PDB file of C-alpha atoms in Angstrom:
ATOM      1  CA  UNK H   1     -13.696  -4.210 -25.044  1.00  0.00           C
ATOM      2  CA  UNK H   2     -14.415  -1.160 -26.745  1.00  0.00           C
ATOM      3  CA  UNK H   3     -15.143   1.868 -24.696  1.00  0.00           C
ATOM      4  CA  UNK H   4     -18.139   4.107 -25.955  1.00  0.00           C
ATOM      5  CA  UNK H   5     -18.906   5.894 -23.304  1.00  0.00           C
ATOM      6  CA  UNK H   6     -17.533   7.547 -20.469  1.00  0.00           C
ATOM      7  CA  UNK H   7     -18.537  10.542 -18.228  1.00  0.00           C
ATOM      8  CA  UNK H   8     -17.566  12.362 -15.093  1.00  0.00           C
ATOM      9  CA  UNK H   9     -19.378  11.527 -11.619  1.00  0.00           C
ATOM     10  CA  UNK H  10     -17.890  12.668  -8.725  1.00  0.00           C
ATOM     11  CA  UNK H  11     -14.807  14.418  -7.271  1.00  0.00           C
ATOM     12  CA  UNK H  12     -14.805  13.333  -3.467  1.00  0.00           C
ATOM     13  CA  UNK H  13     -12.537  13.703  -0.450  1.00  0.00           C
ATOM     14  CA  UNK H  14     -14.451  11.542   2.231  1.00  0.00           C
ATOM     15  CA  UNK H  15     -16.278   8.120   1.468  1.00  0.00           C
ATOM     16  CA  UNK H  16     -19.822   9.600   1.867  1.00  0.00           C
ATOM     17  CA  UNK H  17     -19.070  11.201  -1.893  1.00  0.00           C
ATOM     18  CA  UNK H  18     -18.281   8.118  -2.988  1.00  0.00           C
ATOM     19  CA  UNK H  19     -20.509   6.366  -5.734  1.00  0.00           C
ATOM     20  CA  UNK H  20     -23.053   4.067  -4.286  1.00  0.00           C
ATOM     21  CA  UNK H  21     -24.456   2.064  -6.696  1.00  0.00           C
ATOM     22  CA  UNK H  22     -21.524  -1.440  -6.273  1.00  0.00           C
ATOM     23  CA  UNK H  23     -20.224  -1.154  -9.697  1.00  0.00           C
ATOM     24  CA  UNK H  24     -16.573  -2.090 -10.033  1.00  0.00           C
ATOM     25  CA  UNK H  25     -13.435   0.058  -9.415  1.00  0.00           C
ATOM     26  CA  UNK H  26     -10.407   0.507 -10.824  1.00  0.00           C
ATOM     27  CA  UNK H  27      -8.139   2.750  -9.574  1.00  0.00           C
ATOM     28  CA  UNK H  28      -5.061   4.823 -11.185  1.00  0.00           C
ATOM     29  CA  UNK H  29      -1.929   5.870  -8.782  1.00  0.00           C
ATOM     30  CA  UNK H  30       1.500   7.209  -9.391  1.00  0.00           C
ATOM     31  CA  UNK H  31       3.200  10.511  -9.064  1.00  0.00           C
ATOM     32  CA  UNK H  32       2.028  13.700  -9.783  1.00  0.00           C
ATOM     33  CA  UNK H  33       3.594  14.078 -13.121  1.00  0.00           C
ATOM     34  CA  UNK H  34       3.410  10.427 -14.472  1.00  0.00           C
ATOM     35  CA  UNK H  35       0.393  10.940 -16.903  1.00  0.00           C
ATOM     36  CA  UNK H  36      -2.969   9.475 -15.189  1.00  0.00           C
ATOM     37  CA  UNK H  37      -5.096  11.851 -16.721  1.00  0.00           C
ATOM     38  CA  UNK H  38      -3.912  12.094 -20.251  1.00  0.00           C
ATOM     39  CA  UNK H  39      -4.012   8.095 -20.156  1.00  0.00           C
ATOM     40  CA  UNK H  40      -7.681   7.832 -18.780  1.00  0.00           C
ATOM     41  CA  UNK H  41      -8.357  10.732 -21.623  1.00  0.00           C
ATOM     42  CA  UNK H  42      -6.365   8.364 -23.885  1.00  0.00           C
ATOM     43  CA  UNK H  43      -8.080   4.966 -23.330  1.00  0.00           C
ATOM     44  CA  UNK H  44     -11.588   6.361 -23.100  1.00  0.00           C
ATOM     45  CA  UNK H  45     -11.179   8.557 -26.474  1.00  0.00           C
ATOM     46  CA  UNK H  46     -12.298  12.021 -24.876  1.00  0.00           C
ATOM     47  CA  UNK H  47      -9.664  14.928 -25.088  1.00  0.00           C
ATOM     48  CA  UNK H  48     -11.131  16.289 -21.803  1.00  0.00           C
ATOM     49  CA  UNK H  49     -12.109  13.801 -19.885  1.00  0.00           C
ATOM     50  CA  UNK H  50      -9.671  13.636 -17.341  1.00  0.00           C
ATOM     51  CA  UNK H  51      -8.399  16.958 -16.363  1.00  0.00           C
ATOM     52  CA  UNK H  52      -4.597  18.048 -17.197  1.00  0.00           C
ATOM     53  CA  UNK H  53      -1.965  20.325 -16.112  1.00  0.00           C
ATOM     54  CA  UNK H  54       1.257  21.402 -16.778  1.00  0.00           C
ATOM     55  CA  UNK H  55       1.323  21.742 -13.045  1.00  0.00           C
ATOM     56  CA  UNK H  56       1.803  18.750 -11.817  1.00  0.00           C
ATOM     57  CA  UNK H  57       0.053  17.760  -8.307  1.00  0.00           C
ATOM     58  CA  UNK H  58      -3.419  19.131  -9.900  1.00  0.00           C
ATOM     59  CA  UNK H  59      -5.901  16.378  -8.821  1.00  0.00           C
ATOM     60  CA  UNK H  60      -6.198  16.973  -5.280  1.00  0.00           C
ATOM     61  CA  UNK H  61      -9.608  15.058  -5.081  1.00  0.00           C
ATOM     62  CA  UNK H  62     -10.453  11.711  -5.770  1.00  0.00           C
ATOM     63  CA  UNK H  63     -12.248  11.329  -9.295  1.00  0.00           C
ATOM     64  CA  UNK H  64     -14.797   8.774 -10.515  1.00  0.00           C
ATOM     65  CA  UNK H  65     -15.628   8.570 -13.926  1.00  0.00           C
ATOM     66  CA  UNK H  66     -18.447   5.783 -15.222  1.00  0.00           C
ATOM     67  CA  UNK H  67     -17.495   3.643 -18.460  1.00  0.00           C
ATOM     68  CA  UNK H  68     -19.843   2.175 -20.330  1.00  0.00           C
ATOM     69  CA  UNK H  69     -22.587   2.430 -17.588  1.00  0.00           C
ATOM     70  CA  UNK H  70     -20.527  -0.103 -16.170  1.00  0.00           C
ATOM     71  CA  UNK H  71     -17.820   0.018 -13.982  1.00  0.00           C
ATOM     72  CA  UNK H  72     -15.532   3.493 -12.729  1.00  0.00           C
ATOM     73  CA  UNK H  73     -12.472   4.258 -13.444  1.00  0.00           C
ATOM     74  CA  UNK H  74     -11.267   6.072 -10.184  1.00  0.00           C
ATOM     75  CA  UNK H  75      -8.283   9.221 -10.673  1.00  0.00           C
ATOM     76  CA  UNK H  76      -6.246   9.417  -7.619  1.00  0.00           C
ATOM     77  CA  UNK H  77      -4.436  12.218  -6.494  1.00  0.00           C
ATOM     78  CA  UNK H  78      -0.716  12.145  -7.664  1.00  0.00           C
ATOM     79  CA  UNK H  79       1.744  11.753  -5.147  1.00  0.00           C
ATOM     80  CA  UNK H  80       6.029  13.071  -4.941  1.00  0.00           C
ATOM     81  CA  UNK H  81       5.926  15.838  -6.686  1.00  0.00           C
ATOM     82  CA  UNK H  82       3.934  18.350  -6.103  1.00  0.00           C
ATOM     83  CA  UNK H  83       4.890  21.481  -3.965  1.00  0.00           C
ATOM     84  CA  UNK H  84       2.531  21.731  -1.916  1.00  0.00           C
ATOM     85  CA  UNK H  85       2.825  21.886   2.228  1.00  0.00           C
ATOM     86  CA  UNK H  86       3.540  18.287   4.338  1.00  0.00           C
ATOM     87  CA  UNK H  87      -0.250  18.820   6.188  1.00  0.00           C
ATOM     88  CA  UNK H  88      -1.200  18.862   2.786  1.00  0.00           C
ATOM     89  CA  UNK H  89       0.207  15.617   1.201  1.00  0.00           C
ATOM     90  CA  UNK H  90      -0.607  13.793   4.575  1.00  0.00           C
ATOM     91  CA  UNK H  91      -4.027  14.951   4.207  1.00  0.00           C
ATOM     92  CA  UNK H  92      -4.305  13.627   0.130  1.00  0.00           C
ATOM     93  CA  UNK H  93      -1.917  10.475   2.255  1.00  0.00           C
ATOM     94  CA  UNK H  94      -4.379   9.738   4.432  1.00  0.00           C
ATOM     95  CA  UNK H  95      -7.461  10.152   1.463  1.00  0.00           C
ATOM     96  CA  UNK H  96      -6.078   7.999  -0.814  1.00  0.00           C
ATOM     97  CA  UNK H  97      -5.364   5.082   1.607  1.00  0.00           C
ATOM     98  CA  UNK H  98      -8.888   5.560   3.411  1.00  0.00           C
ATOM     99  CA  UNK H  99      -9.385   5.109  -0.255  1.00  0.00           C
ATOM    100  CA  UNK H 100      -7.774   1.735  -0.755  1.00  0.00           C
ATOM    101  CA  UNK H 101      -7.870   0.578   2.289  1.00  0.00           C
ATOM    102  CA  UNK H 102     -12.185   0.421   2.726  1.00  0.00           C
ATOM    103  CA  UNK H 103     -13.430   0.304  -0.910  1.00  0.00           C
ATOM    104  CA  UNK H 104     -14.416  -3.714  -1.929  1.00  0.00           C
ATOM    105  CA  UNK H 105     -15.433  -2.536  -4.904  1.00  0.00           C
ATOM    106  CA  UNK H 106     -11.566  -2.048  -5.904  1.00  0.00           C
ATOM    107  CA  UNK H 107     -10.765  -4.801  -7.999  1.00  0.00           C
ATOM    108  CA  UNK H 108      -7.661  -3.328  -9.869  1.00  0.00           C
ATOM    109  CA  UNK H 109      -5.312  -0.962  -9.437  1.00  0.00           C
ATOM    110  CA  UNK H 110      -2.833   0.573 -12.370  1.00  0.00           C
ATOM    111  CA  UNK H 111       0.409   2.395 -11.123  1.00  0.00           C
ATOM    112  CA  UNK H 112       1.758   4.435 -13.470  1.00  0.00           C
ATOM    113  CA  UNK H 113       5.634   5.133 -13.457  1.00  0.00           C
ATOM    114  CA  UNK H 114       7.808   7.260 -16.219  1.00  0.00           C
ATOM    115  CA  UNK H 115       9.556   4.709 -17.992  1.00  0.00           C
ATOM    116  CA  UNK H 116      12.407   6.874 -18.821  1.00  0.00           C
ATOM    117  CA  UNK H 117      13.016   6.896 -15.322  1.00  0.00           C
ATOM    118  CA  UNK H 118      14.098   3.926 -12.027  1.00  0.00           C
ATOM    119  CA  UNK H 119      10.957   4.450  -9.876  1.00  0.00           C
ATOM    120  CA  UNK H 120      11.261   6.416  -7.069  1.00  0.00           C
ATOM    121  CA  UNK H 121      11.115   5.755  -3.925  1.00  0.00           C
ATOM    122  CA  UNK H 122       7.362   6.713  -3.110  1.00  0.00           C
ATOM    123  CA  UNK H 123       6.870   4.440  -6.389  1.00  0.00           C
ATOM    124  CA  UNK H 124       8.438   1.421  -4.356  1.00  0.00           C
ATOM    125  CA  UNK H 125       6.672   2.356  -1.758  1.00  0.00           C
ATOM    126  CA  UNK H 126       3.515   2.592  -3.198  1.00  0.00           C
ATOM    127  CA  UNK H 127       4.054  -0.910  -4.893  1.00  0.00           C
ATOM    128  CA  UNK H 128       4.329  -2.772  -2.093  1.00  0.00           C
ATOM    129  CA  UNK H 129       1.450  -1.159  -0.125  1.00  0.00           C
ATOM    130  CA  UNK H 130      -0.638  -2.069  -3.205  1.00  0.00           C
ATOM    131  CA  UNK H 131       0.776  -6.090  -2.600  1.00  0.00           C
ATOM    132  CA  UNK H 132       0.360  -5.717   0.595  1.00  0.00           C
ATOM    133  CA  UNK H 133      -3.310  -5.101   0.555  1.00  0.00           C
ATOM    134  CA  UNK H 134      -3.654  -7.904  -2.240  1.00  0.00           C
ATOM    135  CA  UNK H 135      -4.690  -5.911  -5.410  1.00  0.00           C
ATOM    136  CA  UNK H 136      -4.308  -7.219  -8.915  1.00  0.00           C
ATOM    137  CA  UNK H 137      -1.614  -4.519  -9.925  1.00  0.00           C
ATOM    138  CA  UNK H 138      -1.178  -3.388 -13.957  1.00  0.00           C
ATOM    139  CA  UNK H 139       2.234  -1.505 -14.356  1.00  0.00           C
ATOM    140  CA  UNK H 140       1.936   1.306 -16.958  1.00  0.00           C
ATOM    141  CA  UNK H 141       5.215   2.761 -17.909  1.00  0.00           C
ATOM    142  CA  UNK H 142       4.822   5.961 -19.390  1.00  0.00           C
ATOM    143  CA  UNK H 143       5.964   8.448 -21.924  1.00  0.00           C
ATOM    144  CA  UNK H 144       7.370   5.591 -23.854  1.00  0.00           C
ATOM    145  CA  UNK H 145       7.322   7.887 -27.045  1.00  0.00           C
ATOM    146  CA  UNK H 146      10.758   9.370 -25.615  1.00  0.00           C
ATOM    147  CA  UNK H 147      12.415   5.670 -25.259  1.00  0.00           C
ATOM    148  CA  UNK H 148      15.333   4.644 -27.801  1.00  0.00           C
ATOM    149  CA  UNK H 149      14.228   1.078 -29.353  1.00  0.00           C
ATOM    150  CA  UNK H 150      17.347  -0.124 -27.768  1.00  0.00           C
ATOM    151  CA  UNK H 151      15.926   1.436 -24.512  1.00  0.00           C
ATOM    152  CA  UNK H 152      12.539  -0.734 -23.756  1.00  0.00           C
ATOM    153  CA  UNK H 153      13.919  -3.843 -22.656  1.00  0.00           C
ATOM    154  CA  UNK H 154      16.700  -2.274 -20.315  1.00  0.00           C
ATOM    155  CA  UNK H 155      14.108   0.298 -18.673  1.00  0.00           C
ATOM    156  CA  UNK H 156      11.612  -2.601 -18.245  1.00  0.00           C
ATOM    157  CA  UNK H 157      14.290  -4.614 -16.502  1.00  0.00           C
ATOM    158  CA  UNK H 158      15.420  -1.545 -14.051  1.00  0.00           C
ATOM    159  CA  UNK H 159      11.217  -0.932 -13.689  1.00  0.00           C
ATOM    160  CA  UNK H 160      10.787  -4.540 -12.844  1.00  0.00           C
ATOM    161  CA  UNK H 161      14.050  -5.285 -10.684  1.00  0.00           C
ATOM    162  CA  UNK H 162      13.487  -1.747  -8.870  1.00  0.00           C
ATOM    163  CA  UNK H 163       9.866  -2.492  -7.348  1.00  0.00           C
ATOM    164  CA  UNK H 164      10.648  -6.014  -7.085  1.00  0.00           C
ATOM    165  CA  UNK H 165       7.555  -6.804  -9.682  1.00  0.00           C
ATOM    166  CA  UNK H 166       5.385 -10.006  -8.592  1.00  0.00           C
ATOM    167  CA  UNK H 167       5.246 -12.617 -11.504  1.00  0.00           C
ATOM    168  CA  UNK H 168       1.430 -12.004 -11.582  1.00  0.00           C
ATOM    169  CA  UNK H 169       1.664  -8.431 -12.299  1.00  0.00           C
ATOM    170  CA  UNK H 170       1.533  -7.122 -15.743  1.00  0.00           C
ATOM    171  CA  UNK H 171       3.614  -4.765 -17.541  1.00  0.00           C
ATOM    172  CA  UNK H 172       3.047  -2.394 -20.418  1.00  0.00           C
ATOM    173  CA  UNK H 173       4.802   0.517 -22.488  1.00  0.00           C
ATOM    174  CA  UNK H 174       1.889   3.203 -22.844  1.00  0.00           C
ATOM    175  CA  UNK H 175       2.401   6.840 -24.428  1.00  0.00           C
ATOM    176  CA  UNK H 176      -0.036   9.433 -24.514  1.00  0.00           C
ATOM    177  CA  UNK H 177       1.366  10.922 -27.153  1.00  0.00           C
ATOM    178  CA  UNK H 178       1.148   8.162 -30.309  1.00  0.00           C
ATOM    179  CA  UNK H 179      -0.868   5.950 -28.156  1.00  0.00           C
ATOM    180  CA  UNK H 180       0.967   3.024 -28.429  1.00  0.00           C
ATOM    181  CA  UNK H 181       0.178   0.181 -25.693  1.00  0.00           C
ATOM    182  CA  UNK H 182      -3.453   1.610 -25.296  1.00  0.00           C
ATOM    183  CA  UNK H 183      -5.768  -1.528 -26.926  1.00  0.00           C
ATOM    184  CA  UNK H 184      -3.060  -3.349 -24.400  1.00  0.00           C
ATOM    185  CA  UNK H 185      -4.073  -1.305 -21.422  1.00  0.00           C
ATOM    186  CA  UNK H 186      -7.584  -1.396 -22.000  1.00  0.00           C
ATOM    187  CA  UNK H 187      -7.696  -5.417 -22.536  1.00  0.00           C
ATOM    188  CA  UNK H 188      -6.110  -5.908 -19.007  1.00  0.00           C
ATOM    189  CA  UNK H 189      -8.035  -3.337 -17.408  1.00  0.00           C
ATOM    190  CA  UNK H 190     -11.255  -4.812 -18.637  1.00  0.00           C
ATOM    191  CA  UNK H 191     -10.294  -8.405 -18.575  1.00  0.00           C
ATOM    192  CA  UNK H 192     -12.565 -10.370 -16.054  1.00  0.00           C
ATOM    193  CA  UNK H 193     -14.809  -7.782 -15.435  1.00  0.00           C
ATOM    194  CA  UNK H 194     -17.915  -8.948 -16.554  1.00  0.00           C
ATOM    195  CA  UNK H 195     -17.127 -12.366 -14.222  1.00  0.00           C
ATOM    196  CA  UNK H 196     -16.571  -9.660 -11.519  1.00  0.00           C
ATOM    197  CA  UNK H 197     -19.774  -7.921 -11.318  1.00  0.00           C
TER     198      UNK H 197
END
């Protein structure tokens, strides 16, 4: 699928912001410094579509943005890293999974780790309360522009051994930078969409 158009909607922080209208969701999670914005920015071709940082813990909301007058890709705030006080990360905590947790209109969700790095333990953790809940689950490693050739298949064992990956799941390389793995990510974010709505 080729994406042509994309725009902002909403930032909320309680369900009555959320969109209304039943299209399909698909959400992006990972830590605060793992790279969900430049990849949404990435995949739907717009520089500025996705806010960025250098700070990292900048989306404190929850974002919607409409592709292709069709479905929403959904921005989630970034968890692990950012200093901010414990009221505040159980408050994004408790926004996100309200989130997850009451939203049928979530059919996938991508979490995005740093592939240079073993995922952390709020990674894990957020892996298996995706399974838990039944998602289909897309694994997007990041920064793979700083990975040695001889590096991909090792990190994507210690990725995949380290959350305990489902055989279902998938798994791709993505950088921001040279955009390699993007035409990937798009195909399995789209795939069986159309059937879904």
């Amino acid at each position: 699928m080729i994406i042509k158009n994309s725009e902002f909607i909403i930032s909320a922080v309680s369900p009555l912001q959320y969109p209304t209208d039943n299209r399909v969701e698909m959400a992006f999670v990972g830590r605060s410094n793992a790279g969900k914005s430049s990849l949404i920015n990435v995949v739907t071709n717009r520089r500025k579509l996705a806010k960025t940082s250098g700070t990292p813990g900048k989306t404190r909301l929850i974002n919607f943005f409409l592709i292709n007058n069709e479905f929403y890709f959904v921005d989630l705030p970034g968890y692990g890293f950012a200093k901010v006080s414990k009221k505040e990360q159980e408050k994004w905590g408790n926004m996100i999974e309200k989130y997850l947790i009451d939203r049928p209109q979530l059919k996938k969700i991508v979490l995005l780790v740093d592939s240079r790095h073993k995922p952390t333990k709020d990674d894990i953790n957020m892996y298996e309360w995706i399974k838990h809940y039944g998602y289909e689950t897309i694994i997007v490693a990041t920064k793979s522009d700083k990975l040695k050739k001889s590096e991909f298949q090792k990190n994507k064992k210690i990725i995949k051994d380290t959350l305990n990956i489902r055989d279902e799941d998938k798994f791709v390389f993505f950088s921001a930078l040279n955009k390699s793995g993007k035409e990937e990510v798009i195909d399995l974010l789209t795939e069986g969409i159309i059937e879904m709505e």
